[in-house]
Short mmCIF file of C-alpha atoms in Angstrom, two decimals:
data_model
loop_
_atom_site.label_atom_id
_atom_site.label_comp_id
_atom_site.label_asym_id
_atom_site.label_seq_id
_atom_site.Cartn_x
_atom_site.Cartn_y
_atom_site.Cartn_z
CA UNK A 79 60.54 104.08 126.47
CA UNK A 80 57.20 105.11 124.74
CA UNK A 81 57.51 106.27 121.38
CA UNK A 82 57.16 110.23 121.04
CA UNK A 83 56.81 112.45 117.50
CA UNK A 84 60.35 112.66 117.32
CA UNK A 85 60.91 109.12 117.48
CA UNK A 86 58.42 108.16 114.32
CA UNK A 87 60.31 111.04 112.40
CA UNK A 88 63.62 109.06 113.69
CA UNK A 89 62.30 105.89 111.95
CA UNK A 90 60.75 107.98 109.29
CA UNK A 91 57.51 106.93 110.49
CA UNK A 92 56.39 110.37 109.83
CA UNK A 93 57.54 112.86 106.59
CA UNK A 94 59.48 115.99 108.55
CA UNK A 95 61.31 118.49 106.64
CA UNK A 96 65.12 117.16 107.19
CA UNK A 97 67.73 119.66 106.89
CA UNK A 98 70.36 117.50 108.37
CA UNK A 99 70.93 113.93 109.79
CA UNK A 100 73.68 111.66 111.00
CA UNK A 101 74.01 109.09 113.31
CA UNK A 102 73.72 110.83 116.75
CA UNK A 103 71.09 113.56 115.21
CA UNK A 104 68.49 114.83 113.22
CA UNK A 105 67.77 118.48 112.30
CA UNK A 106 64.15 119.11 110.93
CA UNK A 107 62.24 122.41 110.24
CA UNK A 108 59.60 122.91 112.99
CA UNK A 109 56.09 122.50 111.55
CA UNK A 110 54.78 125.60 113.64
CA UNK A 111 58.15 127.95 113.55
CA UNK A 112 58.33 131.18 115.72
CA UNK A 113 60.99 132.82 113.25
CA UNK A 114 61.70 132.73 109.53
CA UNK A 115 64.19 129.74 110.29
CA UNK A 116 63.12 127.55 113.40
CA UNK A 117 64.99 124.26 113.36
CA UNK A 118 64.69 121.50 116.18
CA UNK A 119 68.01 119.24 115.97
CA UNK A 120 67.20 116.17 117.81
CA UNK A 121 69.32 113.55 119.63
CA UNK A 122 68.65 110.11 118.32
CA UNK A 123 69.57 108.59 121.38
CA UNK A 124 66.62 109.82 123.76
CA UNK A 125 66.98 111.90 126.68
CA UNK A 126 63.55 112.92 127.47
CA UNK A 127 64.38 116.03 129.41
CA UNK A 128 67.81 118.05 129.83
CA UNK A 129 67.39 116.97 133.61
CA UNK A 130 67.61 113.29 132.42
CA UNK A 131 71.33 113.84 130.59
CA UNK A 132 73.81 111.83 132.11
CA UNK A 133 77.95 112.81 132.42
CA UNK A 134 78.21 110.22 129.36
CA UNK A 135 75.74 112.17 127.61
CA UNK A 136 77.81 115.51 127.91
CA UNK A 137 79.41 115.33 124.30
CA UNK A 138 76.14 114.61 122.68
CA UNK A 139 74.46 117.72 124.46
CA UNK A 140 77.26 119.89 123.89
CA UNK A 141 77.34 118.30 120.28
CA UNK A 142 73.66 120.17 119.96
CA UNK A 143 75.90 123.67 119.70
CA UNK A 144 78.15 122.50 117.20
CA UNK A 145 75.77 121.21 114.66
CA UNK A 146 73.89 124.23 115.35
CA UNK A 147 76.76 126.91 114.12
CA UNK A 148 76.70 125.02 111.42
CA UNK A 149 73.54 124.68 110.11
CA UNK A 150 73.26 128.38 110.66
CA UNK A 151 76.42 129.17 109.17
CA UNK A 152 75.27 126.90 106.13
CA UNK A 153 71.79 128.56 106.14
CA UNK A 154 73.58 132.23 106.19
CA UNK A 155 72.47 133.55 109.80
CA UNK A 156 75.49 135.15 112.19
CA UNK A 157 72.64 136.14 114.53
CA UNK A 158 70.18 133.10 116.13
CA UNK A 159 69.29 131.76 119.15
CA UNK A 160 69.10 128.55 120.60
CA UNK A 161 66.70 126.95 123.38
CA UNK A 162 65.96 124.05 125.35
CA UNK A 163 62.33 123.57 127.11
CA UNK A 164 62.90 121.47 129.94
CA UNK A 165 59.38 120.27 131.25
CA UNK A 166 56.31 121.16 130.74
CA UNK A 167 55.87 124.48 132.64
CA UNK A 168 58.67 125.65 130.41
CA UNK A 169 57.19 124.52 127.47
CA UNK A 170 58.17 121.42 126.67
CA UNK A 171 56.06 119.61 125.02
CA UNK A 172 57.61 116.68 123.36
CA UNK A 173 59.57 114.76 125.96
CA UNK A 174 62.68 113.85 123.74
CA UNK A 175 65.59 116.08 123.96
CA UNK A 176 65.81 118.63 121.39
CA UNK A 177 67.62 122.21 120.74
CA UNK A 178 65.48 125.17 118.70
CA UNK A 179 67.64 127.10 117.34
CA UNK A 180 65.51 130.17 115.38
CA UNK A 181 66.73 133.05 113.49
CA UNK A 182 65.58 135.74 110.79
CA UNK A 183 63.98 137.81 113.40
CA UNK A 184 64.92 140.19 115.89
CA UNK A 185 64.64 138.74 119.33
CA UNK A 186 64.11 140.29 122.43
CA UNK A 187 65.08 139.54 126.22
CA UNK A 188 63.76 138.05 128.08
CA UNK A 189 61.93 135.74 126.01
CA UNK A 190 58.39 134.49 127.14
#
C-alpha cells in the first residue's frame, strides 16, 4: 500500500493538529477547513475509498459516527455535518478513508 498524507501523520511523520487519537483512529484539524471547526477523523487501518470497506470493516466505519458525536459534543456543536468523498470526481483527494465532520456555519443543501 503506498504511503498517503494521512499515513505520515499516522506515524507522525508529519506535525497535524491532533484533537483525538486511539488505536483504530485519529482526529486532526484540516489544514484548509471549510467551516470554523473542520475535523477529518481517520481510520488507522487503511481503506482507501468507502467502496473498498469490507463487512469486517463495518464497526470501524460506523465507529467514524460515534467518535464524531463526540468530538462535537466535546467541542460544544449540536449542529454539524459529516462527509465522506469517495473518489476523485467527488472530491476525494487523499485515498485513505476519512470522515469531515464541519460545523460553526450554517450549511446549505445540497452541498457542492
Amino acid at each position: 500500500m503506498p504511503e498517503t498524507l494521512f499515513t505520515k501523520i499516522i506515524a507522525k511523520q508529519i506535525p497535524a493538529k491532533i484533537e483525538y487519537e486511539d488505536e483504530n483512529y485519529i482526529a486532526i484539524h484540516d489544514i484548509a477547513p471549510q467551516a470554523p471547526v473542520h475535523l477529518l477523523i481517520i481510520t488507522k487501518k487503511v481503506i482507501p475509498t468507502l467502496n473498498d470497506a469490507r463487512l469486517e470493516d463495518a464497526q470501524l466505519v460506523g465507529g467514524m459516527f460515534l467518535l464524531a458525536a463526540k468530538l462535537m459534543k466535546k467541542l460544544g456543536y449540536a449542529d454539524y455535518r459529516t462527509v465522506f468523498n469517495c473518489g476523485p470526481g467527488a472530491g476525494q483527494t487523499i485515498f485513505h478513508l476519512h470522515l469531515h465532520v464541519l460545523a460553526g456555519r450554517p450549511f446549505t443543501f445540497p452541498p457542492g
